[in-house]
Amino acid sequence: MRKVDITDTALCAAVQEMADGLIDADLGRGVVKKRVVLAGRGKRGGVRTLLASNKGSRWFFVFGFAKNDWANVTDAELEGLQELAQGLLGRTSQELDQTVLDGALEEICNDEQSQG
């Protein structure tokens, strides 16, 4: 997500919106789409993000793209994202903690941060 200049604050705000039910599209098997605002551009000039989510306590940003750079994901890409989502969502809390410690995942907001 760093490659598309999305701040941690914007990502955490997007998680809060989605937790409140504001998901742009449910693409199935744990993959959702959400537009995220980039500073000074508003949502129309923002970035589309694809997440792995159980729509509860787990939200993994896995891909972000500007609309003018990438129109949509292909069926094959979506299938790969859905497999990734199932793998992430199937991990235990201990496995996720270890993955963060190993540096493969980065936690950007926890429950306290996403609530305010």
Tab-separated table of C-alpha atoms in Angstrom:
chain	number	residue	atom	x	y	z
A	1	MET	CA	0.000	0.000	0.000
A	2	ARG	CA	2.953	2.314	0.464
A	3	LYS	CA	3.449	2.383	-3.303
A	4	VAL	CA	0.160	4.237	-3.783
A	5	ASP	CA	0.810	6.765	-0.978
A	6	ILE	CA	-1.982	5.721	1.361
A	7	THR	CA	-1.360	6.812	4.929
A	8	ASP	CA	-1.942	4.617	7.952
A	9	THR	CA	-4.528	7.151	9.104
A	10	ALA	CA	-6.472	6.807	5.840
A	11	LEU	CA	-6.330	3.003	6.044
A	12	CYS	CA	-7.548	2.991	9.651
A	13	ALA	CA	-10.380	5.374	8.729
A	14	ALA	CA	-11.335	3.032	5.875
A	15	VAL	CA	-11.446	0.088	8.293
A	16	GLN	CA	-13.749	2.045	10.596
A	17	GLU	CA	-16.053	2.895	7.672
A	18	MET	CA	-16.173	-0.745	6.607
A	19	ALA	CA	-16.817	-1.896	10.166
A	20	ASP	CA	-19.773	0.521	10.067
A	21	GLY	CA	-21.033	-1.211	6.902
A	22	LEU	CA	-19.630	1.091	4.210
A	23	ILE	CA	-18.017	-1.489	1.917
A	24	ASP	CA	-17.931	-0.594	-1.778
A	25	ALA	CA	-18.158	-4.172	-3.041
A	26	ASP	CA	-18.097	-7.699	-1.674
A	27	LEU	CA	-16.150	-9.741	-4.234
A	28	GLY	CA	-16.744	-13.030	-2.443
A	29	ARG	CA	-14.756	-15.542	-0.396
A	30	GLY	CA	-13.398	-12.935	2.008
A	31	VAL	CA	-12.406	-10.248	-0.516
A	32	VAL	CA	-13.920	-6.766	-0.336
A	33	LYS	CA	-13.266	-3.537	-2.238
A	34	LYS	CA	-13.028	-0.088	-0.668
A	35	ARG	CA	-12.144	3.307	-2.095
A	36	VAL	CA	-9.692	5.186	0.108
A	37	VAL	CA	-9.194	8.941	0.063
A	38	LEU	CA	-5.776	10.323	-0.799
A	39	ALA	CA	-4.872	13.644	0.767
A	40	GLY	CA	-6.222	16.523	-1.309
A	41	ARG	CA	-8.000	14.334	-3.882
A	42	GLY	CA	-11.263	13.154	-2.337
A	43	LYS	CA	-12.755	9.716	-2.972
A	44	ARG	CA	-13.151	10.163	-6.729
A	45	GLY	CA	-9.399	10.710	-7.024
A	46	GLY	CA	-8.544	8.150	-4.399
A	47	VAL	CA	-7.266	4.618	-4.540
A	48	ARG	CA	-9.200	1.395	-4.796
A	49	THR	CA	-8.120	-1.178	-2.249
A	50	LEU	CA	-8.812	-4.875	-2.042
A	51	LEU	CA	-8.903	-6.459	1.366
A	52	ALA	CA	-9.157	-9.854	2.932
A	53	SER	CA	-11.778	-9.553	5.651
A	54	ASN	CA	-14.119	-11.451	7.894
A	55	LYS	CA	-16.064	-8.138	8.169
A	56	GLY	CA	-15.525	-8.217	11.898
A	57	SER	CA	-12.150	-8.098	13.582
A	58	ARG	CA	-9.832	-8.878	10.674
A	59	TRP	CA	-9.058	-6.485	7.820
A	60	PHE	CA	-5.994	-7.150	5.647
A	61	PHE	CA	-5.154	-4.622	2.933
A	62	VAL	CA	-3.664	-6.758	0.162
A	63	PHE	CA	-3.747	-4.593	-2.960
A	64	GLY	CA	-4.223	-0.932	-3.852
A	65	PHE	CA	-4.444	0.749	-7.214
A	66	ALA	CA	-5.421	4.020	-8.832
A	67	LYS	CA	-8.310	3.657	-11.265
A	68	ASN	CA	-6.292	5.258	-14.049
A	69	ASP	CA	-3.487	2.694	-13.486
A	70	TRP	CA	-5.627	-0.430	-13.283
A	71	ALA	CA	-9.285	-0.706	-14.250
A	72	ASN	CA	-10.196	-3.944	-12.473
A	73	VAL	CA	-8.722	-7.260	-11.472
A	74	THR	CA	-9.139	-10.200	-13.797
A	75	ASP	CA	-11.037	-13.345	-12.849
A	76	ALA	CA	-7.724	-15.164	-12.351
A	77	GLU	CA	-6.375	-12.359	-10.137
A	78	LEU	CA	-9.575	-12.377	-8.096
A	79	GLU	CA	-9.292	-16.116	-7.616
A	80	GLY	CA	-5.728	-15.648	-6.338
A	81	LEU	CA	-6.847	-12.871	-3.998
A	82	GLN	CA	-9.649	-15.075	-2.669
A	83	GLU	CA	-7.166	-17.875	-1.958
A	84	LEU	CA	-4.890	-15.380	-0.194
A	85	ALA	CA	-7.861	-14.104	1.816
A	86	GLN	CA	-8.800	-17.605	2.927
A	87	GLY	CA	-5.213	-18.227	4.019
A	88	LEU	CA	-4.989	-15.000	6.014
A	89	LEU	CA	-8.416	-15.346	7.574
A	90	GLY	CA	-7.723	-18.950	8.553
A	91	ARG	CA	-4.693	-18.064	10.662
A	92	THR	CA	-4.848	-18.051	14.430
A	93	SER	CA	-4.098	-14.900	16.418
A	94	GLN	CA	-0.794	-16.433	17.478
A	95	GLU	CA	0.139	-17.173	13.848
A	96	LEU	CA	-0.705	-13.602	12.849
A	97	ASP	CA	1.322	-12.198	15.758
A	98	GLN	CA	4.313	-14.251	14.631
A	99	THR	CA	3.870	-13.119	11.022
A	100	VAL	CA	3.941	-9.491	12.211
A	101	LEU	CA	7.083	-10.205	14.270
A	102	ASP	CA	8.685	-11.826	11.209
A	103	GLY	CA	7.908	-8.690	9.172
A	104	ALA	CA	5.708	-10.429	6.581
A	105	LEU	CA	2.662	-8.444	7.784
A	106	GLU	CA	2.459	-4.984	9.298
A	107	GLU	CA	-0.188	-4.011	11.829
A	108	ILE	CA	-1.234	-0.439	11.188
A	109	CYS	CA	-4.182	-0.027	13.518
A	110	ASN	CA	-5.576	-2.022	16.374
A	111	ASP	CA	-9.037	-1.860	17.926
A	112	GLU	CA	-8.217	1.265	19.918
A	113	GLN	CA	-6.819	3.107	16.891
A	114	SER	CA	-9.675	2.193	14.558
A	115	GLN	CA	-12.254	3.363	17.075
A	116	GLY	CA	-10.920	6.817	17.438
